[in-house]
C-alpha positions as a Markdown table, in Angstrom:
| # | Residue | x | y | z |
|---|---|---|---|---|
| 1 | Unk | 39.6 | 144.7 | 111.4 |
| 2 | Unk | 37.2 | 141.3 | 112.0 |
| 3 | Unk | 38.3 | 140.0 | 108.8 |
| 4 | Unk | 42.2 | 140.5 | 109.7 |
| 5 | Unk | 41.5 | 138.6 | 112.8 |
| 6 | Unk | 40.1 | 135.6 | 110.8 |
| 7 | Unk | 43.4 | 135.8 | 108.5 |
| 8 | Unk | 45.3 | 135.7 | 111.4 |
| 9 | Unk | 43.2 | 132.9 | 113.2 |
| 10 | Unk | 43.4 | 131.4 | 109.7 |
| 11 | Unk | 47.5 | 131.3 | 109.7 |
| 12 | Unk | 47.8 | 130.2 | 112.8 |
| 13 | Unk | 46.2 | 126.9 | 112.3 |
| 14 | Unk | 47.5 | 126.3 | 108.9 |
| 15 | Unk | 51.2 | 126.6 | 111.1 |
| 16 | Unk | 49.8 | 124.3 | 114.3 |
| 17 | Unk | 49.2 | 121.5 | 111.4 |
| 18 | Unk | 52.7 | 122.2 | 109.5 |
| 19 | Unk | 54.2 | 122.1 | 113.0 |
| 20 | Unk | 52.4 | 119.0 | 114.6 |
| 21 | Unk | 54.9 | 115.7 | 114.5 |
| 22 | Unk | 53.9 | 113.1 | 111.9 |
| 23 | Unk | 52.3 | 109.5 | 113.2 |
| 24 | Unk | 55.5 | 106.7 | 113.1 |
| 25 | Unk | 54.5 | 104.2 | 110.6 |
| 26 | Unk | 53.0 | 101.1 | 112.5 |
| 27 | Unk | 54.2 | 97.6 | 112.9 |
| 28 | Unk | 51.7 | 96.3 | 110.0 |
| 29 | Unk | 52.9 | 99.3 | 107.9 |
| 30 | Unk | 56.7 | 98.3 | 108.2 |
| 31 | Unk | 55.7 | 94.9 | 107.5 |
| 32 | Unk | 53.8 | 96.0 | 104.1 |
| 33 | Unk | 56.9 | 97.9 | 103.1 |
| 34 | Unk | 59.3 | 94.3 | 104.1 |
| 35 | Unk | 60.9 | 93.5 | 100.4 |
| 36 | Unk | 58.2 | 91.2 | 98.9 |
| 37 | Unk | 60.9 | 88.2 | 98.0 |
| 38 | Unk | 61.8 | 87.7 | 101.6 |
| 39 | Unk | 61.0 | 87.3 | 105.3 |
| 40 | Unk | 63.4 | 89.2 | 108.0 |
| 41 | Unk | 62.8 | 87.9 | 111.4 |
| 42 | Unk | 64.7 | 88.0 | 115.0 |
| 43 | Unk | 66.2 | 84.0 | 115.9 |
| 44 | Unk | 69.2 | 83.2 | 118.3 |
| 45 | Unk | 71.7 | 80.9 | 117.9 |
| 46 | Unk | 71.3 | 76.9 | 119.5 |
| 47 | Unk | 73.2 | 74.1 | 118.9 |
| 48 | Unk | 71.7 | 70.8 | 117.6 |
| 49 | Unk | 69.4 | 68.9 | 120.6 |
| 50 | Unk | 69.6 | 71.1 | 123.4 |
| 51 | Unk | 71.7 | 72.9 | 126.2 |
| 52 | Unk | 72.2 | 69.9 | 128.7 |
| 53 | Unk | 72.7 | 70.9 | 132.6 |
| 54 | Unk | 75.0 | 67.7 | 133.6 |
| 55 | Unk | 74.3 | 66.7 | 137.2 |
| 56 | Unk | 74.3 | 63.8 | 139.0 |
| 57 | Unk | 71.3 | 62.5 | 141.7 |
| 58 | Unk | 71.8 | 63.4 | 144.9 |
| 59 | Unk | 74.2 | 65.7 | 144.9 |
| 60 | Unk | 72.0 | 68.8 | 146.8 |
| 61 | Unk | 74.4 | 68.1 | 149.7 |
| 62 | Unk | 78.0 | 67.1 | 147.6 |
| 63 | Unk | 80.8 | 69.6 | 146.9 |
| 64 | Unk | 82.7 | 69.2 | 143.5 |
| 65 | Unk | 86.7 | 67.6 | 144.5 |
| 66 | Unk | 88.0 | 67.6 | 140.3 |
| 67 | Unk | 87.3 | 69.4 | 137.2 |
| 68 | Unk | 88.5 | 67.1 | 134.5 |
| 69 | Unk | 87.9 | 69.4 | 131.6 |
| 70 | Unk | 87.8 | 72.9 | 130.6 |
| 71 | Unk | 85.3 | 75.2 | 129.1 |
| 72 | Unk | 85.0 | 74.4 | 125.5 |
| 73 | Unk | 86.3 | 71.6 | 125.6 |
| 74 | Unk | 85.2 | 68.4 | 123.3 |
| 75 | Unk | 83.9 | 65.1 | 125.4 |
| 76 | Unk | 82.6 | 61.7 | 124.5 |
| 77 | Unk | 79.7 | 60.5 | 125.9 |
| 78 | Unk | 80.0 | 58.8 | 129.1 |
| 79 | Unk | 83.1 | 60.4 | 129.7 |
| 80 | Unk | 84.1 | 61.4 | 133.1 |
| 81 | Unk | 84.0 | 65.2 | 133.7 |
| 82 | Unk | 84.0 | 65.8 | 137.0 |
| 83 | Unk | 83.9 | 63.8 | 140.7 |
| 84 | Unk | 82.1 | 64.7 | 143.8 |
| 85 | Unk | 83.6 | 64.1 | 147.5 |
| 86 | Unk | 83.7 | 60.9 | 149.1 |
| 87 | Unk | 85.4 | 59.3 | 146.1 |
| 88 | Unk | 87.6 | 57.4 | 147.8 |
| 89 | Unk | 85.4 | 55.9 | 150.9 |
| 90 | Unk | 83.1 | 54.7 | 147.9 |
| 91 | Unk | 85.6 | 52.9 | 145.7 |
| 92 | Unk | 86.8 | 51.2 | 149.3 |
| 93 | Unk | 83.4 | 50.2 | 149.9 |
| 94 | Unk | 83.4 | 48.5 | 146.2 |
| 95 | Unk | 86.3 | 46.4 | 146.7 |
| 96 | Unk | 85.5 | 45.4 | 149.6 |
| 97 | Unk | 81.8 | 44.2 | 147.7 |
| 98 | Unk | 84.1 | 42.4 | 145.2 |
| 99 | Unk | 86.4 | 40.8 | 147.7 |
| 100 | Unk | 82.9 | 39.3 | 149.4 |
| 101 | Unk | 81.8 | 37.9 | 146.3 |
| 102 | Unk | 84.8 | 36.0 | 145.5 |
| 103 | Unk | 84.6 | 34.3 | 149.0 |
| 104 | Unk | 80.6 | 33.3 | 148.4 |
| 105 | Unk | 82.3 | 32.3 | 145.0 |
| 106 | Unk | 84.5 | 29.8 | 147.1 |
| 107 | Unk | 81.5 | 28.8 | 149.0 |
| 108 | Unk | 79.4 | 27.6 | 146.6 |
| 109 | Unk | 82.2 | 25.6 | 145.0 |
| 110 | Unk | 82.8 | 24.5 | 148.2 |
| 111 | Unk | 79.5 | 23.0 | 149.0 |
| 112 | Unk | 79.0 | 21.8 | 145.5 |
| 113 | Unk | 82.7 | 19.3 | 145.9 |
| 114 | Unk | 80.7 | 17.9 | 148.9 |
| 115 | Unk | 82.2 | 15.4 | 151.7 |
| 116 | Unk | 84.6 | 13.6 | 148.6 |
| 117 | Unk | 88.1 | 13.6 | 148.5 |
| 118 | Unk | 89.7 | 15.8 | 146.0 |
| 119 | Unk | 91.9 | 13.1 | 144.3 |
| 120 | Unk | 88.6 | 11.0 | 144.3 |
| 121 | Unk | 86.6 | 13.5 | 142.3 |
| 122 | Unk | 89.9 | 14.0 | 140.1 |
| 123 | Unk | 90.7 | 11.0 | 139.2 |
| 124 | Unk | 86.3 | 10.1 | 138.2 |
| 125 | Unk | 86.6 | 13.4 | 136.0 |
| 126 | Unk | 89.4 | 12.0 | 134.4 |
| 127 | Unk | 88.2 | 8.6 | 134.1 |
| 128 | Unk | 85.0 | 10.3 | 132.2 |
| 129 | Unk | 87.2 | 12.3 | 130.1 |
| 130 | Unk | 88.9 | 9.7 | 128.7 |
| 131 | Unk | 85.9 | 7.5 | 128.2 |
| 132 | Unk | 84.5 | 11.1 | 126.3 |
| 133 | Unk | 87.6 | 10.6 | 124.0 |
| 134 | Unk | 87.6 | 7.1 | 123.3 |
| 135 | Unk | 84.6 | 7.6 | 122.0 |
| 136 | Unk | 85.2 | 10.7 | 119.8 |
| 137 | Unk | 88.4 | 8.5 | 118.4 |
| 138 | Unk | 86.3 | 5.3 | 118.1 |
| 139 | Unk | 83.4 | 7.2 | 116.0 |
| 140 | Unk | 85.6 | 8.7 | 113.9 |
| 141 | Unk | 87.1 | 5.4 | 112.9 |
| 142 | Unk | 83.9 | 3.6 | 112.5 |
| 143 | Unk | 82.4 | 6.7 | 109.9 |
| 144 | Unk | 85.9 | 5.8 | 108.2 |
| 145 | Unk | 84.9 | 2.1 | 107.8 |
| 146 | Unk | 82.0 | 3.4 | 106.6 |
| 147 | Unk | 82.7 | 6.3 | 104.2 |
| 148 | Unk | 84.9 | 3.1 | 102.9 |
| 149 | Unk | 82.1 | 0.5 | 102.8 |
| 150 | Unk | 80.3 | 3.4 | 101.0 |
| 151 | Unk | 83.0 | 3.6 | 98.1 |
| 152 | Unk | 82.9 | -0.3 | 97.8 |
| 153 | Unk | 79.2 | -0.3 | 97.3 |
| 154 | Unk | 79.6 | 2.3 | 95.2 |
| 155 | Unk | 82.3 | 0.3 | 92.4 |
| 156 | Unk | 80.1 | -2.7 | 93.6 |
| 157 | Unk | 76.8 | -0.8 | 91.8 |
| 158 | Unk | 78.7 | 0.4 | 88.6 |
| 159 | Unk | 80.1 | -2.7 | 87.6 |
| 160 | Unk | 77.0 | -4.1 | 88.1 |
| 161 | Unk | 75.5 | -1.8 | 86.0 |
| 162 | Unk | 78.4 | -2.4 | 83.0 |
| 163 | Unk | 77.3 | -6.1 | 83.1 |
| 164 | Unk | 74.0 | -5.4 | 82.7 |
| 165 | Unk | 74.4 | -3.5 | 79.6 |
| 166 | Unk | 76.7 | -6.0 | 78.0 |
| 167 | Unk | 75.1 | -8.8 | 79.2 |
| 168 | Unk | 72.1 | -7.3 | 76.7 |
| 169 | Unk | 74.5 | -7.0 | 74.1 |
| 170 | Unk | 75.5 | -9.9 | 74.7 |
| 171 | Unk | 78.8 | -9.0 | 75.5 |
| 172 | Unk | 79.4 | -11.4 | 78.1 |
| 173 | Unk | 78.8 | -14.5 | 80.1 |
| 174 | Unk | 75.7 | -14.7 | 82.7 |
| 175 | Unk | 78.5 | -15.9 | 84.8 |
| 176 | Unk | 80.1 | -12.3 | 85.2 |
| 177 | Unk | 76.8 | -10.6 | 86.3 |
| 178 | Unk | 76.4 | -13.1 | 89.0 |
| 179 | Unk | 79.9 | -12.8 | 90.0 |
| 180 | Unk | 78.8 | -8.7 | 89.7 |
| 181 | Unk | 75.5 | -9.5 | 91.2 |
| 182 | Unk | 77.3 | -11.6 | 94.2 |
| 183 | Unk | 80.0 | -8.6 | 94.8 |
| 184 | Unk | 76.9 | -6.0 | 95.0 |
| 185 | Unk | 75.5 | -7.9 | 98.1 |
| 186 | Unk | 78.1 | -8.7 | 99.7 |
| 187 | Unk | 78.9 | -4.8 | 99.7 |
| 188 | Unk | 75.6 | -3.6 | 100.8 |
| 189 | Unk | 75.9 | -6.2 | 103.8 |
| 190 | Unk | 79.5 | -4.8 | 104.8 |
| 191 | Unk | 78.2 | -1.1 | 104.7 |
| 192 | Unk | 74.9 | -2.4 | 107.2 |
| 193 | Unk | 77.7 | -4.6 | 109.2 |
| 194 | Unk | 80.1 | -1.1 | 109.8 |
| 195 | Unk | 76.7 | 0.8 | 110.5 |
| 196 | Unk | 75.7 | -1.5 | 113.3 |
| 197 | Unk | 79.1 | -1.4 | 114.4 |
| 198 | Unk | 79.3 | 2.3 | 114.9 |
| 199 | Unk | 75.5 | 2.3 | 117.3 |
| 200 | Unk | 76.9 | -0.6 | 119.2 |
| 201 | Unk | 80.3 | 1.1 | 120.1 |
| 202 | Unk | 78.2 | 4.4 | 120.8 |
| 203 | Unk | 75.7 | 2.6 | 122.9 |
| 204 | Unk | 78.3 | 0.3 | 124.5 |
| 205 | Unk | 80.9 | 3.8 | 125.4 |
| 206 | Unk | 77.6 | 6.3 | 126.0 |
| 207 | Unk | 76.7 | 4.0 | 128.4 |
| 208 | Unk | 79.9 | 3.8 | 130.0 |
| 209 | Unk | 80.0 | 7.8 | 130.3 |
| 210 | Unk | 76.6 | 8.0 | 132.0 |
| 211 | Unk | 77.7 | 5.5 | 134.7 |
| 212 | Unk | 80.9 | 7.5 | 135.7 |
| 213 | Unk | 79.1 | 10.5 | 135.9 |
| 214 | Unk | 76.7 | 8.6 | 137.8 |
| 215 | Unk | 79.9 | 7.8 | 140.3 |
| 216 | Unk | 80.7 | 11.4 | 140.1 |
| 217 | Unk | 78.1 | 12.6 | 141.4 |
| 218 | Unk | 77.7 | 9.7 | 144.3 |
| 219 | Unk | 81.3 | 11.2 | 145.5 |
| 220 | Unk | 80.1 | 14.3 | 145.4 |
| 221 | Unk | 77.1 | 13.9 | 147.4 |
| 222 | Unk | 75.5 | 17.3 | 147.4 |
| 223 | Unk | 72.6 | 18.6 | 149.1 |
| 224 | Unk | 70.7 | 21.1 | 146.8 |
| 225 | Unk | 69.2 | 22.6 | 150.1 |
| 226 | Unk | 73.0 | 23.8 | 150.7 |
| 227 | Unk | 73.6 | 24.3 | 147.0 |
| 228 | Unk | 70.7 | 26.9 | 147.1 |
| 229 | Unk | 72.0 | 28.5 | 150.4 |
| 230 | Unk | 75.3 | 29.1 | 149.2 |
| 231 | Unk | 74.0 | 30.2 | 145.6 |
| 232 | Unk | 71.6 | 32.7 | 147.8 |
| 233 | Unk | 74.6 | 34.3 | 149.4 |
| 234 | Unk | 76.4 | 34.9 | 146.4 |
| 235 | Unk | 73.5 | 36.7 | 144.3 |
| 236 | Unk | 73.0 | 38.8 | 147.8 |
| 237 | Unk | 76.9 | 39.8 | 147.2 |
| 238 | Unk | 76.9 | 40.6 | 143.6 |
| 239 | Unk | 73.6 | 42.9 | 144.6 |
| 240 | Unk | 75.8 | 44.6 | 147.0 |
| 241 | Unk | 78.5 | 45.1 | 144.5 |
| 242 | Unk | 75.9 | 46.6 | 142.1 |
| 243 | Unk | 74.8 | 48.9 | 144.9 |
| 244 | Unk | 78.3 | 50.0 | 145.6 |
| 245 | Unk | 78.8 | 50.6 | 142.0 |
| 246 | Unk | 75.7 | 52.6 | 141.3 |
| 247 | Unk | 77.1 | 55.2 | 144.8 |
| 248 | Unk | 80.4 | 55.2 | 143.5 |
| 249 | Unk | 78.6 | 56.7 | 140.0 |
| 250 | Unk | 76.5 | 59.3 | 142.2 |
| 251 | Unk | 80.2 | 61.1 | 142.6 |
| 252 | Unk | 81.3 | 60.5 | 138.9 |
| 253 | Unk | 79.9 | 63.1 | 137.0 |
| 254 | Unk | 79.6 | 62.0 | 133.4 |
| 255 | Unk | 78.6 | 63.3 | 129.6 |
| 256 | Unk | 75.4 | 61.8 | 128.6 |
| 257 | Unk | 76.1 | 62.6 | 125.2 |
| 258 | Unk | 79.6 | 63.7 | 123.0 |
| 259 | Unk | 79.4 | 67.4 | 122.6 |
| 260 | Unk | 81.5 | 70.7 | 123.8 |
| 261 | Unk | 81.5 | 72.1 | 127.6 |
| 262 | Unk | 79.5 | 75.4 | 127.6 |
| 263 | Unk | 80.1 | 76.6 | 130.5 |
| 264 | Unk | 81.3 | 75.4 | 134.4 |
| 265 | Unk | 78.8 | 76.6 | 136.9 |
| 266 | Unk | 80.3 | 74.3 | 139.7 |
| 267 | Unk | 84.0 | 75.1 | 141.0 |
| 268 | Unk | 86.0 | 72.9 | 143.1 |
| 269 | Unk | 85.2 | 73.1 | 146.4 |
| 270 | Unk | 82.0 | 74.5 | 145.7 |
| 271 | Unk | 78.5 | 72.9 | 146.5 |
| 272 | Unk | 76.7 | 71.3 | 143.8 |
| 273 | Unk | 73.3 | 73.8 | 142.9 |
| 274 | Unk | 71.2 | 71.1 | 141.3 |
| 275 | Unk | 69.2 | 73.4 | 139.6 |
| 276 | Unk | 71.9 | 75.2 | 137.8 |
| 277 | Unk | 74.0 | 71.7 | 137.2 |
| 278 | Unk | 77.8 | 71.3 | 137.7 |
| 279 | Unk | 78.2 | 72.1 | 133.9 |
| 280 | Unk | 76.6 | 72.7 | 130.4 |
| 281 | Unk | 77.1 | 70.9 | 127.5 |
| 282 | Unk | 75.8 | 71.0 | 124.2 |
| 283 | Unk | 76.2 | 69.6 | 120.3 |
| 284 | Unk | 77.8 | 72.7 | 118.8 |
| 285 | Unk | 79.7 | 70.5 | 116.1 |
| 286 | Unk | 75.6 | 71.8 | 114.4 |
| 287 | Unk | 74.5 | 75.0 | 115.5 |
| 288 | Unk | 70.8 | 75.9 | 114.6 |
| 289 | Unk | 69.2 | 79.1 | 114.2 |
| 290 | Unk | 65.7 | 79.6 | 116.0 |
| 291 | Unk | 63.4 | 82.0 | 114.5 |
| 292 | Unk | 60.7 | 83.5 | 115.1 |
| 293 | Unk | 58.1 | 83.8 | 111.9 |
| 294 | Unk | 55.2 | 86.1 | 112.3 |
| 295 | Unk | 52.3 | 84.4 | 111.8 |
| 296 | Unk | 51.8 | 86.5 | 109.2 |
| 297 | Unk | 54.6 | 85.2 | 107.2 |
| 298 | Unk | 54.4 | 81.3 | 107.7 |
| 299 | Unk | 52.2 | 80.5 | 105.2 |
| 300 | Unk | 55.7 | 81.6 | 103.3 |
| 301 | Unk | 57.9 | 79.6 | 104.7 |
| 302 | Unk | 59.2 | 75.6 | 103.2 |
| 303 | Unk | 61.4 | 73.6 | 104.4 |
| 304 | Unk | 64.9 | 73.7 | 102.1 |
| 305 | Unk | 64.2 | 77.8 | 101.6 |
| 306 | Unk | 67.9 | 79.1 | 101.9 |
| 307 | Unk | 68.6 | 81.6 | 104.6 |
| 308 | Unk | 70.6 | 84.8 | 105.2 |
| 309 | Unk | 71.7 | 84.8 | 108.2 |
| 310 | Unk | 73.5 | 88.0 | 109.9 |
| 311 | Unk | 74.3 | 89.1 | 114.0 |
| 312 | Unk | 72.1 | 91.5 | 115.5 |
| 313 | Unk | 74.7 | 93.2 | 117.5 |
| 314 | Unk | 77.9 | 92.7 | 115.7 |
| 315 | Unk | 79.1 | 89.3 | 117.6 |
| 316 | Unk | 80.1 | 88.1 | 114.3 |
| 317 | Unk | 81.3 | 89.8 | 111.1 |
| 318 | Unk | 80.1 | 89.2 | 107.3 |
| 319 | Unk | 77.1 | 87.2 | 106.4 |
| 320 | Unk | 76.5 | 83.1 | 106.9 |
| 321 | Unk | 74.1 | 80.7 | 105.6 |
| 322 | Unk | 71.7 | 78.5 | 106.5 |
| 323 | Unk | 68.4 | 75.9 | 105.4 |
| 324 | Unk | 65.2 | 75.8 | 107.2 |
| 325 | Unk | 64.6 | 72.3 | 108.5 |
| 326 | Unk | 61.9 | 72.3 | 110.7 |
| 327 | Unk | 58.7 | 74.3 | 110.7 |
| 328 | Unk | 56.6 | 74.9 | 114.1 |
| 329 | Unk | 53.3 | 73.6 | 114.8 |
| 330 | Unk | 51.6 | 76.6 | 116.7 |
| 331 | Unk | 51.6 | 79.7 | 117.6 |
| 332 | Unk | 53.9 | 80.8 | 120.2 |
| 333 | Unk | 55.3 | 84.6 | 121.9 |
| 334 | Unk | 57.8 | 86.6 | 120.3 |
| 335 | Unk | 60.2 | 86.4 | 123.2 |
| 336 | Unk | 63.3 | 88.2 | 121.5 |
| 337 | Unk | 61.4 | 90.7 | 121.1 |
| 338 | Unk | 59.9 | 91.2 | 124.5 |
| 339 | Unk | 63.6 | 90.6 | 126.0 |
| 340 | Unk | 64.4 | 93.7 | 124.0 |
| 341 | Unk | 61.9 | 96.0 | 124.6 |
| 342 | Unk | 61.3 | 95.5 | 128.6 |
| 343 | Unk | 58.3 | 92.6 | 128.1 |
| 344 | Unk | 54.7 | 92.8 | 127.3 |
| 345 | Unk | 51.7 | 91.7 | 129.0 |
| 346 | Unk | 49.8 | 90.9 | 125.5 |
| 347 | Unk | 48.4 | 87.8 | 124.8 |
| 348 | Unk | 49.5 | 85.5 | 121.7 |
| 349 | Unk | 46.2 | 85.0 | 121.0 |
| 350 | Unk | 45.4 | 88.8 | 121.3 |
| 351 | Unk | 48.5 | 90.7 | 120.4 |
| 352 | Unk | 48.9 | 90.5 | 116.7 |
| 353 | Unk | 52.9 | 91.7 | 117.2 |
| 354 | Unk | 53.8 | 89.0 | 119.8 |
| 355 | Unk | 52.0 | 85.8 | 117.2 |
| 356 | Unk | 54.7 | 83.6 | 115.8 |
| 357 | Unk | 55.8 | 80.2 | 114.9 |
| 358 | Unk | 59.4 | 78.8 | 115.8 |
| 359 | Unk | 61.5 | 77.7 | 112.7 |
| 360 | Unk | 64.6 | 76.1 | 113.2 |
| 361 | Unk | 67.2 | 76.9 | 110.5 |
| 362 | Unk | 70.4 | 74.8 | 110.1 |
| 363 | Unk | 73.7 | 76.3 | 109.7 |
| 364 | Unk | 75.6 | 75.0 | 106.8 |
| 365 | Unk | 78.8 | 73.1 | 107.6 |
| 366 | Unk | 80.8 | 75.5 | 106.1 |
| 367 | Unk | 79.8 | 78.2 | 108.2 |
| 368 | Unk | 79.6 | 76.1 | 111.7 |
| 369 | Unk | 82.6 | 76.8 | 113.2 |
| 370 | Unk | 82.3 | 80.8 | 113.2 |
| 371 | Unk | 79.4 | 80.5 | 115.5 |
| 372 | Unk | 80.2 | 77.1 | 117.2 |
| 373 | Unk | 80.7 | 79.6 | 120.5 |
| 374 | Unk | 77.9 | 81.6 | 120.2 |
| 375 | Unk | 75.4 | 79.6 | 121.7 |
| 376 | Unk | 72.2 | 82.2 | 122.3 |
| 377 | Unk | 73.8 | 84.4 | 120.4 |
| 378 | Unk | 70.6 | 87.1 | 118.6 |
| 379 | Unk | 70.5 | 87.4 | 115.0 |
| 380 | Unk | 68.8 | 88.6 | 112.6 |
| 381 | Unk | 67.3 | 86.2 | 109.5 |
| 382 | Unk | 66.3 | 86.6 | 106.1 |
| 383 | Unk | 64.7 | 84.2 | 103.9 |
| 384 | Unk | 64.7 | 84.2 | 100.3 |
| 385 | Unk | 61.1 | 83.2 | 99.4 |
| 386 | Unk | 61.6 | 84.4 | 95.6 |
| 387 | Unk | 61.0 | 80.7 | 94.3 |
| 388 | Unk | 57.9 | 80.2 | 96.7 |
| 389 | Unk | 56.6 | 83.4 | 95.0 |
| 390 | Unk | 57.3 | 82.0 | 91.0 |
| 391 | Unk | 55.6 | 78.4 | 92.1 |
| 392 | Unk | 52.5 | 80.4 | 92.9 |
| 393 | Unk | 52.7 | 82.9 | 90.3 |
């Protein structure tokens, strides 16, 4: 009887152990059983840059008055994508800016004609114009006599020269090379006579010039002291245009950079929330994918490696493709994968699941404009790190 009771006992353990559920395979043990020639990992989609929140300053207490685009549409940079209230007081307060700075404008001419009469001060300019022409037509007349004088001097040398030679041949007379000799001088004393010519009819008309202006100016009879006042008073009017153009921007909201509208957080009508902007835009013309590497894996990872790139909940069909082009430089939190599973309260530096590094994979041109609207979008990556693997083999 005792030893049917220890059978029994017996059995019933052996069934407890048959019965009990087996331990799930950890996180290390899933990642020894990852294909060796590759590295899966969670990423979401970005476009190129970042996602910009357009605002404008100031505008806590301003209500949007026109949309000028829609959601996904394309903008250039500084285009203009939306305006504020109080548009139209503002753009009355510019022209009326600009209207004050053409009558300082008037001013300062103005004080700068002086007491003289307008026909005076005509008819001085004019009298230094002409005297400016004159002697623009005289020079070039005079460098004529001289280019000419030149090409005299010039025949004047060469024939001298030809006598020379025959004269040692004995070619000719000494009679001809003095004749030559005599035609050389009195060449080289016509080019010095049209020289001094020239500075004496620039001297004589310069001269001139600087005594008209001299008149000019004695019509004019300006005080700098009321020069600089009315100069003052302009400057003050083109700061207050500048001002007024700088409030008239605060209700012009524009793009800071060319890319596609996201998203419109601001209607019209609506007050401006600063912190969540009037609108979002982005560079989706390249989209990036952001991964998240364990840290386990880095040490696997190159620029150039070609990726696999696929949607973690079905937001897009069949496969695309990508190439890693930037590499992290420390170690970060694997946020997708506390967004999925509720958070964690580990530590990077303690959790060994929640170590990663960032890589940012580009999505090839060919494959940009299935997820160009998918900004944020999870997905799951795989990279092929079969060559990394034959380099250190």
């Amino acid at each position: 009887m005792k030893r049917f009771q220890q059978s029994a006992a017996l059995l019933g353990i052996i069934g407890l152990c048959a019965c009990s559920p087996q331990p799930s395979p950890s996180a290390e043990s899933v990642a020894t059983a990852a294909p060796a020639d590759s590295v899966v990992a969670l990423g979401r989609l970005e476009p190129e840059g970042e996602v910009i929140r357009i605002s404008v300053p100031n505008a806590q207490d301003s209500r949007v008055n026109q949309v000028l685009v829609k959601e996904g549409d394309w903008v250039k940079a500084d285009q203009v994508l939306a305006i504020l209230q109080g548009i139209d007081r503002r753009k009355a307060d510019l022209r009326d800016a600009e209207t004050d700075v053409k009558l300082q404008r008037a001013e300062v001419d103005k004080v700068k004609q002086g007491g003289a009469k307008k026909a005076q001060i005509t008819a001085q300019r004019a009298a230094i114009v002409r005297l400016q022409a004159q002697l623009k037509t005289t020079t070039k007349q005079k460098q004529a006599a001289i280019a000419s004088a030149k090409a005299t001097l010039r025949e004047a040398q060469l024939t001298y020269q030809r006598r020379q030679n025959l004269i040692a041949q004995g070619a000719i007379a000494r009679a001809d090379l003095d004749l030559a000799q005599r035609d050389l001088d009195t060449s080289i004393a016509l080019l010095n006579e049209r020289h001094a010519d020239l500075e004496q009819t620039r001297t004589t008309l310069e001269a001139e010039i600087q005594q008209e202006q001299a008149n000019l100016a004695e019509l004019q009879e300006v005080r700098p002291v009321d020069v600089e006042i009315a100069e003052a008073r302009l400057t003050k009017a083109q700061i207050a245009v500048e001002q007024r153009q700088a409030i008239l921007e605060d209700v012009q909201v524009r793009a800071p950079i060319a890319g596609q509208i996201l998203r419109i957080n601001t209607r019209v009508g609506e007050q401006v929330n600063t912190s969540q902007g009037i609108m979002e835009l982005a560079r989706t013309d390249r989209m990036f994918v952001t991964a998240e590497i364990s840290e386990l894996d880095i040490n696997k990872v190159r620029k150039g490696q070609r990726a696999t790139i696929t949607s973690e909940y079905g937001g897009f069909s069949d496969e695309i493709q990508g190439t890693v082009e930037q590499i992290g430089l420390q170690i970060g939190r694997r946020v997708l994968q506390e967004a999925a599973s509720g958070g964690s309260t580990g530590s990077p530096l303690t959790d060994q699941n929640a170590r990663i590094v960032t890589v940012k994979i580009r999505v090839d041109p060919n494959d940009n404009a299935k997820v160009t609207a998918l900004t944020y979008m999870q997905v799951r990556v795989k990279l092929d790190i079969t060559d990394e693997q034959n380099d250190s083999d």
